[in-house]
mmCIF file of C-alpha atoms in Angstrom:
data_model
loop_
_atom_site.group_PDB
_atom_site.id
_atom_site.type_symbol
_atom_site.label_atom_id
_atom_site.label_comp_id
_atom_site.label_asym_id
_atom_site.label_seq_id
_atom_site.Cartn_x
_atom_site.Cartn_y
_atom_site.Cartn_z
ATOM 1 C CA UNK A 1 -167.186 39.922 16.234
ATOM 2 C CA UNK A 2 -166.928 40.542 12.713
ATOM 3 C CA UNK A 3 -164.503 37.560 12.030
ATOM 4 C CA UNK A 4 -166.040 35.196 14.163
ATOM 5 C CA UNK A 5 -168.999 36.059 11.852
ATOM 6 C CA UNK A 6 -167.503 34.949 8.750
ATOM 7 C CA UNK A 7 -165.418 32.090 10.232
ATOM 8 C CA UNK A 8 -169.114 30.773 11.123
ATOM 9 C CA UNK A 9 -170.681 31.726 7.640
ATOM 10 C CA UNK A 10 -167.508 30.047 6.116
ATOM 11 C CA UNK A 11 -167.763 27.150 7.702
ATOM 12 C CA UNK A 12 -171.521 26.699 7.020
ATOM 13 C CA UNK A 13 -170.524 27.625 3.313
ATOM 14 C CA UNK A 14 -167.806 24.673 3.172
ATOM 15 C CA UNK A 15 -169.546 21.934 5.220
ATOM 16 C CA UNK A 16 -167.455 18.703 5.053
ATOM 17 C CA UNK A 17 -167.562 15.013 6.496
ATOM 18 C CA UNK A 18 -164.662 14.373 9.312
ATOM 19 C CA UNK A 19 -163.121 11.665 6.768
ATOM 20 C CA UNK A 20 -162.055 14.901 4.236
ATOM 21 C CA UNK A 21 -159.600 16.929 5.051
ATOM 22 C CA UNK A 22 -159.946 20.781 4.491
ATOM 23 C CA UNK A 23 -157.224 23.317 3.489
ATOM 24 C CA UNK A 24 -157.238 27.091 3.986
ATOM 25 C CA UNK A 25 -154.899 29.278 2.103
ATOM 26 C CA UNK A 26 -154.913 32.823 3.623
ATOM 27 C CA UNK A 27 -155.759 36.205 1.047
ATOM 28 C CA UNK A 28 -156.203 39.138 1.312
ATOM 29 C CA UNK A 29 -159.705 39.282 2.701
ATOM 30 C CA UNK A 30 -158.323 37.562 5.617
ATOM 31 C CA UNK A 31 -155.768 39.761 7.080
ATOM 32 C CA UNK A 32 -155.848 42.189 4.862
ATOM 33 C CA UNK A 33 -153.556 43.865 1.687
ATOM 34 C CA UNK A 34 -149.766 44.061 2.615
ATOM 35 C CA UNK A 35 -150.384 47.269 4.295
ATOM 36 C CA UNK A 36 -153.647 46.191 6.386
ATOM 37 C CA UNK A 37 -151.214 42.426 7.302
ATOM 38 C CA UNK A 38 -150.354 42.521 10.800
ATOM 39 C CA UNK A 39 -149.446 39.988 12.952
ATOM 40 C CA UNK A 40 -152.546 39.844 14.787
ATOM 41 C CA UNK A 41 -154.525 38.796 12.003
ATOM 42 C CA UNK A 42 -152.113 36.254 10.568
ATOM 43 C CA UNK A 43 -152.213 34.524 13.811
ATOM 44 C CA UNK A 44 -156.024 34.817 14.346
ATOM 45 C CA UNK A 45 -156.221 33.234 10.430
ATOM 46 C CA UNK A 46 -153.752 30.524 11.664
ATOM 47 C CA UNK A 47 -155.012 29.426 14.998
ATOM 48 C CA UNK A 48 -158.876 29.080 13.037
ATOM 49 C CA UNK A 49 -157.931 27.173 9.885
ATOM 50 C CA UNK A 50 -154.524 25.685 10.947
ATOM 51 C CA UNK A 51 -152.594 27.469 8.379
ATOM 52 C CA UNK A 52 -148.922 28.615 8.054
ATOM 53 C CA UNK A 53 -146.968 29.903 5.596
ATOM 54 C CA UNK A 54 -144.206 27.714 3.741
ATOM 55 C CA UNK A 55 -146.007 25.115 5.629
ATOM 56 C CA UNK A 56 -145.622 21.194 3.701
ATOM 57 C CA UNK A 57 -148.440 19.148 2.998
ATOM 58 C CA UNK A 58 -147.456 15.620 2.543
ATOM 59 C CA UNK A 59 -150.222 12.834 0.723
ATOM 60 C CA UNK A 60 -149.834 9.688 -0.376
ATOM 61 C CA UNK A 61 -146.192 10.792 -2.028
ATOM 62 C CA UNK A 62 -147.552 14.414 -3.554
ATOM 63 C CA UNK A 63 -146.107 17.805 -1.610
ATOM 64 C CA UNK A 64 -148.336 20.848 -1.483
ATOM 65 C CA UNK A 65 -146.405 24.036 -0.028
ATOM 66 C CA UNK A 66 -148.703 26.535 1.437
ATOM 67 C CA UNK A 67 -147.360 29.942 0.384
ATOM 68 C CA UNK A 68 -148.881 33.223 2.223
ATOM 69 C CA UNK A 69 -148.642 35.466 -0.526
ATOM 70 C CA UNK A 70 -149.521 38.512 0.695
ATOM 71 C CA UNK A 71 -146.166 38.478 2.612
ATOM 72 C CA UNK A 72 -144.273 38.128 -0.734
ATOM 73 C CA UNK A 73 -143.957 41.887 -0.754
ATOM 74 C CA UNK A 74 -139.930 41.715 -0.136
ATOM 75 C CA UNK A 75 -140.162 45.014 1.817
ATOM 76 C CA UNK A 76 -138.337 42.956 4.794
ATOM 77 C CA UNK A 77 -141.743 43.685 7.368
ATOM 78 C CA UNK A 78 -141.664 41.383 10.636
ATOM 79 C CA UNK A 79 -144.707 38.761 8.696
ATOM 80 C CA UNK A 80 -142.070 39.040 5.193
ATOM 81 C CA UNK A 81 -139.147 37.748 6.560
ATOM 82 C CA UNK A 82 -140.934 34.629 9.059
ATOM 83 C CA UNK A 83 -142.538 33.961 5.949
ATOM 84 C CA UNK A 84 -139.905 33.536 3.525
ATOM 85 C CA UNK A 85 -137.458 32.101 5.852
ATOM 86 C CA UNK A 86 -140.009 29.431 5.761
ATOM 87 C CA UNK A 87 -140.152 28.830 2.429
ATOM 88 C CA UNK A 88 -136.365 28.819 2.159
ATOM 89 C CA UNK A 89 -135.835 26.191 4.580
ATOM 90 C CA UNK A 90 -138.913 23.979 3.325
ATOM 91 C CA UNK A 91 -137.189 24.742 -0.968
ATOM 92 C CA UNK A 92 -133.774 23.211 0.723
ATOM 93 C CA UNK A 93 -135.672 20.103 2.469
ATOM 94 C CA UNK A 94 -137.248 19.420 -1.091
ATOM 95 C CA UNK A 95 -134.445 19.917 -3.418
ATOM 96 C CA UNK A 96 -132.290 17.885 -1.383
ATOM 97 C CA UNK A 97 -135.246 14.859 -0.842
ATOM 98 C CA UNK A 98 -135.262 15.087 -5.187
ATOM 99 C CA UNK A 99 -131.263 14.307 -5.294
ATOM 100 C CA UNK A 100 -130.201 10.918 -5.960
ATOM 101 C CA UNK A 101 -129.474 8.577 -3.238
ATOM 102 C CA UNK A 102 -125.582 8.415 -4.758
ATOM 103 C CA UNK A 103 -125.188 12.235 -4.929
ATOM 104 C CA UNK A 104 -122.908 13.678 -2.265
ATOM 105 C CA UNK A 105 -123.677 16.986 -0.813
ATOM 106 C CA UNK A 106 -122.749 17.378 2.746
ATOM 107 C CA UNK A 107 -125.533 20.459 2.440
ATOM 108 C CA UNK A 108 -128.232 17.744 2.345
ATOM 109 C CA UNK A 109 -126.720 15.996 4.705
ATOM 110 C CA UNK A 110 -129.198 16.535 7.575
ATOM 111 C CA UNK A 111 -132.025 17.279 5.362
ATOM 112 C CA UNK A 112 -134.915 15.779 6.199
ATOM 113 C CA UNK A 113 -136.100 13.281 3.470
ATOM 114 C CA UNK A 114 -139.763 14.027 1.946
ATOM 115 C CA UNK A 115 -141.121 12.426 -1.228
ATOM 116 C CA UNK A 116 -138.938 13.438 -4.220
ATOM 117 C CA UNK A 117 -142.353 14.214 -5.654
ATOM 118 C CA UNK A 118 -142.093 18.052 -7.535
ATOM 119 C CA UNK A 119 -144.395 20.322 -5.194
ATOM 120 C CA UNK A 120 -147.605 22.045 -6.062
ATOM 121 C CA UNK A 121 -147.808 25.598 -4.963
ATOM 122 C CA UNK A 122 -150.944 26.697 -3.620
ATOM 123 C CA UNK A 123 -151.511 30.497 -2.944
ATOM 124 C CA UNK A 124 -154.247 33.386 -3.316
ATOM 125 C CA UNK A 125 -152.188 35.836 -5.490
ATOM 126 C CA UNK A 126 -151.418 34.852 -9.328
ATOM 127 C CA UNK A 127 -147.656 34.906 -9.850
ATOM 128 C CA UNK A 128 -146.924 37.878 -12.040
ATOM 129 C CA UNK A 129 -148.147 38.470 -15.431
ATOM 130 C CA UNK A 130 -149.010 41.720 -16.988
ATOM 131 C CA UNK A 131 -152.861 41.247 -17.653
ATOM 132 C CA UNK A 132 -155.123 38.366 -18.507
ATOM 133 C CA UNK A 133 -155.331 39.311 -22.428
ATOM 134 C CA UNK A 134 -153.988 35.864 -23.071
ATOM 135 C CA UNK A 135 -156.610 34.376 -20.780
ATOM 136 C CA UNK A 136 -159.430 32.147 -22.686
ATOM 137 C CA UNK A 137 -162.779 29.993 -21.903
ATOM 138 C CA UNK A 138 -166.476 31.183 -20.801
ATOM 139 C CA UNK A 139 -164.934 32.004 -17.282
ATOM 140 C CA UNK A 140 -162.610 34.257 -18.037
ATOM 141 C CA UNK A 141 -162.311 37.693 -17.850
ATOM 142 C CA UNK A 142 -164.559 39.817 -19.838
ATOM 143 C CA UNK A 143 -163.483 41.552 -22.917
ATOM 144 C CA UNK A 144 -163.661 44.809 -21.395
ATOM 145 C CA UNK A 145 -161.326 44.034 -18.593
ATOM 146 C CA UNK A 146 -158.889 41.524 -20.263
ATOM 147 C CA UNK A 147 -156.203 44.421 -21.362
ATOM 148 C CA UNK A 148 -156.347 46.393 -18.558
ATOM 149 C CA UNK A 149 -152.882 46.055 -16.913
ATOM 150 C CA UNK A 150 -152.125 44.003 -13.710
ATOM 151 C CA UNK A 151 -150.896 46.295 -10.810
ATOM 152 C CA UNK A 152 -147.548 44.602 -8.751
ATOM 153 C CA UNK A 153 -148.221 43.272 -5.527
ATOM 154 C CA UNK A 154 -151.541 44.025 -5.632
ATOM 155 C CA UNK A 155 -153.540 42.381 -9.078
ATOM 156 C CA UNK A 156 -150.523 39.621 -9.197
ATOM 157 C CA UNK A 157 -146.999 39.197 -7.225
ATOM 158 C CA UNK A 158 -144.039 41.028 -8.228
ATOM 159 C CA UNK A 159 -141.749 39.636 -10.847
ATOM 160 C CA UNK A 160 -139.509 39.472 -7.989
ATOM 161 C CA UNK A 161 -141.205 37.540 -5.822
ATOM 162 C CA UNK A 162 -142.684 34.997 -9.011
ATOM 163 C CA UNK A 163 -139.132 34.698 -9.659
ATOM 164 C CA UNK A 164 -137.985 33.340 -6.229
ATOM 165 C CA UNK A 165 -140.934 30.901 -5.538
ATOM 166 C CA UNK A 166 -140.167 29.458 -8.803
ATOM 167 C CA UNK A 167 -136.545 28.639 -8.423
ATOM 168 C CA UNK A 168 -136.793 27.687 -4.634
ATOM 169 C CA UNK A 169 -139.426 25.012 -5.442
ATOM 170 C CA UNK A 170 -139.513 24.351 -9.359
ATOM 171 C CA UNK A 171 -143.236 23.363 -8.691
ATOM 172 C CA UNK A 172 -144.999 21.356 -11.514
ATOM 173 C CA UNK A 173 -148.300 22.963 -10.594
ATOM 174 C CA UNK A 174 -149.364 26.420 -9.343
ATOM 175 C CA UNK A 175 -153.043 26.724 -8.011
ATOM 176 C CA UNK A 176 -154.041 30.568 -7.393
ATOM 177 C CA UNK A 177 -157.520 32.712 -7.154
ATOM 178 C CA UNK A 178 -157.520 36.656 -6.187
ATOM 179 C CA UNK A 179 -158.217 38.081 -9.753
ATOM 180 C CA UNK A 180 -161.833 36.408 -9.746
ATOM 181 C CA UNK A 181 -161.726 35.313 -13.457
ATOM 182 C CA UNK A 182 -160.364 31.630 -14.596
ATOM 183 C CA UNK A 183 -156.715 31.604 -16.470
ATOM 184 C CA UNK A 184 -153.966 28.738 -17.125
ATOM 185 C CA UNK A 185 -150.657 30.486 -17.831
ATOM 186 C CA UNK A 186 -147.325 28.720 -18.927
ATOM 187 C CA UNK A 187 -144.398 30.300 -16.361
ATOM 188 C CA UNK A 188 -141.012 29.577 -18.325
ATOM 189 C CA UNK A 189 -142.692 27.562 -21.057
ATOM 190 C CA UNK A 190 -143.133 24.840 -18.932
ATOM 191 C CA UNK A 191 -144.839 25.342 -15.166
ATOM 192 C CA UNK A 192 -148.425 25.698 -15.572
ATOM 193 C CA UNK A 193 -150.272 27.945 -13.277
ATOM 194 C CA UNK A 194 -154.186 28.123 -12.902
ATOM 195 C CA UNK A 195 -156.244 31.060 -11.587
ATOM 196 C CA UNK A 196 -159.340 29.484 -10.067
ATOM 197 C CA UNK A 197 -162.480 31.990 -10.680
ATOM 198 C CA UNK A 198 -164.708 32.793 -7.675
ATOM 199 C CA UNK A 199 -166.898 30.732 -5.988
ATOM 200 C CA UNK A 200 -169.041 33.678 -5.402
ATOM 201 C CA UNK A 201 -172.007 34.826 -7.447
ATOM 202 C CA UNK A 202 -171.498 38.232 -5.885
ATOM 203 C CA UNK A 203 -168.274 38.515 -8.261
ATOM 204 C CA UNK A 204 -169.503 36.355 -11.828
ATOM 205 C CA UNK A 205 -172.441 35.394 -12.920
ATOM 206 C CA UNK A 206 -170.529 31.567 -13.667
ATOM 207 C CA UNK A 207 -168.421 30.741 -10.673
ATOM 208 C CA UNK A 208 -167.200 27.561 -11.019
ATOM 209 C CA UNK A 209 -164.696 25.009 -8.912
ATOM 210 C CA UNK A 210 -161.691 22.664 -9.536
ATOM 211 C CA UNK A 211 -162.097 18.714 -8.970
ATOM 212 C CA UNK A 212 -158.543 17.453 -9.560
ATOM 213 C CA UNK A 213 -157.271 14.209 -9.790
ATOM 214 C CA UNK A 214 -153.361 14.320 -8.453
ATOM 215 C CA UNK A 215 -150.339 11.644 -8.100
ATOM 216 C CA UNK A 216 -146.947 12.195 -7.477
ATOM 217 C CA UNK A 217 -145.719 12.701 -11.255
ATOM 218 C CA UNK A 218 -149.138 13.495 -12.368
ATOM 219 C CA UNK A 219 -152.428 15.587 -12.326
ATOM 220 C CA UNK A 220 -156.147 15.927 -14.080
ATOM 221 C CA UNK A 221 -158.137 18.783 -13.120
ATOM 222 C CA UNK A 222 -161.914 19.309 -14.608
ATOM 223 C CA UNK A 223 -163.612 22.599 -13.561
ATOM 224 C CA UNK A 224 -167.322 22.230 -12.920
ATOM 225 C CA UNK A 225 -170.018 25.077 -12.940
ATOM 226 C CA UNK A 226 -172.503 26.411 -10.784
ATOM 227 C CA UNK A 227 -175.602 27.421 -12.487
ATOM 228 C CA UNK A 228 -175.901 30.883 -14.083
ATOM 229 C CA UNK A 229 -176.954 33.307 -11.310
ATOM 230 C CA UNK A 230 -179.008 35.277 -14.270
ATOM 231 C CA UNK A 231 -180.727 31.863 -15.170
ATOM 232 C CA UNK A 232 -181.705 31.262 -11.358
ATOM 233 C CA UNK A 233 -183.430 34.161 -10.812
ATOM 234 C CA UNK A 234 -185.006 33.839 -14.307
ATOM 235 C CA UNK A 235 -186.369 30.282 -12.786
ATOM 236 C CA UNK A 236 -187.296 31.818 -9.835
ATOM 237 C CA UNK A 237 -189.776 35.099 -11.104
ATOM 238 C CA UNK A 238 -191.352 32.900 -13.760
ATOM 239 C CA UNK A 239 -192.159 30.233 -10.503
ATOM 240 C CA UNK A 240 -192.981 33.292 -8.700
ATOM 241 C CA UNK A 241 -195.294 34.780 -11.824
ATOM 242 C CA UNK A 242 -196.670 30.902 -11.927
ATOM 243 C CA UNK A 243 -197.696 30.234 -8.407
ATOM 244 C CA UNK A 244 -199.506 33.864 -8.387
ATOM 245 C CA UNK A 245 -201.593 33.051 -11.391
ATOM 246 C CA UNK A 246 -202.859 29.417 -9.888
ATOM 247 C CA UNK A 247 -203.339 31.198 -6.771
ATOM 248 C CA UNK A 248 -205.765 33.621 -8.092
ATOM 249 C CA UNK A 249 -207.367 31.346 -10.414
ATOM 250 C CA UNK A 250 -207.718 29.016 -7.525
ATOM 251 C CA UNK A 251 -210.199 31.442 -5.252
ATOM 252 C CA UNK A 252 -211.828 32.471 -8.365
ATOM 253 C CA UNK A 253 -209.849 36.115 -8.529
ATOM 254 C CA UNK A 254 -209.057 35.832 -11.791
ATOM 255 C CA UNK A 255 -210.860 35.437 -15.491
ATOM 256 C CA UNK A 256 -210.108 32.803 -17.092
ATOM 257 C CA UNK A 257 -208.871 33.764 -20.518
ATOM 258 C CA UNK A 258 -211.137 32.373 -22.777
ATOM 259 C CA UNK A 259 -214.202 34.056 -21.239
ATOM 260 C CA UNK A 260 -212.295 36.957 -20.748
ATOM 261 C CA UNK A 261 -212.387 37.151 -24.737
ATOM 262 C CA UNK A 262 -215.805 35.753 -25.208
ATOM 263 C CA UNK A 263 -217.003 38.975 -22.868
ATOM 264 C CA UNK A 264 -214.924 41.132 -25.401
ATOM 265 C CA UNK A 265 -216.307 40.088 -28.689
ATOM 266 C CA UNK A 266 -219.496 40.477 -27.299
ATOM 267 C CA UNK A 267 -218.827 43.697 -26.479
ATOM 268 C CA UNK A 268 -217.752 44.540 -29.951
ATOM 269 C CA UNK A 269 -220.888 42.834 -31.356
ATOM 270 C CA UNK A 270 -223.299 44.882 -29.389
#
């Protein structure tokens, strides 16, 4: 009852047209840390939102792999091994569709041929790095919190596991959340990864979103902000405050200010 409760709050959250197309990327508040996973809840998250680890997204010439990173773990559980055996067989389909025609390798042989297009990764956990000190912008983690270190398979993904997503798919893009605070990180000098903040006032007082503009050899992304939860409520007591004062000045319940100090001089006079 509880998921079918936030299924329905999500999808009054992230109400879209039938002409756009939504995609899902499971976390950890779906089915749980590595320890809560089972497969249960990956196939209750799956059969609701369509999703599935190493899973290829294919439009107009751009790949997006859907990676289930809380099954990175490497521990070899039942979930860990359907999940990167996935991702294995979907790194070989795209390294062999980015070979040239003329290159002969009987291992691509039977490949099937996608868009030679480099993918873009798109997963809940950050890949690994040790904390977001190098992190900048007004969306960012606080001071307070930006040298505290990043806990392994838990805060990020192992080094391990970073390591093998980014040689099976050489992505030229990595789009992550999970750590709730905004980040763009250079992985080898030369992939760029971006933490998107929360959406969630419950977690910032700023949440903000992506718009991205994407081809196949390119990509613009502008974040946008939601207004400052702080500021709202501000807007809302001196409304509140507002209202009360017309109402009572309305049915005559309240003194208007200037005779209210007229009645006090006169006070003082006499």
């Amino acid at each position: 009852q509880a998921w079918a409760d936030d299924v329905r709050r999500f999808r009054k959250m992230f109400k879209y047209p039938v002409s756009t197309e939504l995609v899902v990327i499971v976390g950890n508040h779906d089915i749980g840390f590595h320890y809560e996973m089972t497969t249960y809840k990956v196939n209750r998250f799956e059969k609701v939102f369509n999703f599935t680890s190493g899973k290829l997204i294919t439009r107009k010439g751009i790949n997006f792999v859907l990676v289930n990173s809380v099954a990175m773990e490497g521990d070899g559980c039942a979930v860990c091994r359907t999940s990167e055996a996935k991702l294995v067989a979907l790194s070989h389909k795209l390294n062999c569709s980015q070979q040239k025609p003329n290159h002969s390798n009987k291992r691509c042989s039977d490949a099937e041929k996608l868009p030679a297009s480099e993918p873009i990764l798109l997963q809940h956990y950050p890949l690994y790095r040790k904390s977001d000190a190098e992190c900048s912008g007004e969306d960012s983690a606080p001071p307070e919190e930006k040298n505290i270190p990043f806990k392994e398979k838990y805060d990020v993904l192992s080094q391990e596991a970073s390591q093998k997503l980014i040689w099976w798919f050489h992505p030229r893009l990595i789009l992550s959340g999970h750590t709730h605070s905004a980040c763009e990180v250079l992985h080898a000098g030369k992939i760029p990864e971006i933490s998107v903040p929360s959406f969630s006032w419950r977690n910032r007082n700023n949440p903000s979103f992506i718009m991205g503009s994407i081809t196949p050899t390119d990509f613009s992304l502008q974040k946008c902000f939601l207004p400052y939860e702080s500021r709202v409520f501000t807007i809302y007591c001196a409304a509140g405050a507002l209202l009360v004062i017309l109402i009572l000045a309305h049915f005559q319940l309240l003194t208007p200010p200037f005779y209210f100090a007229q009645r006090l001089i006169s006070k003082h006079k006499a």
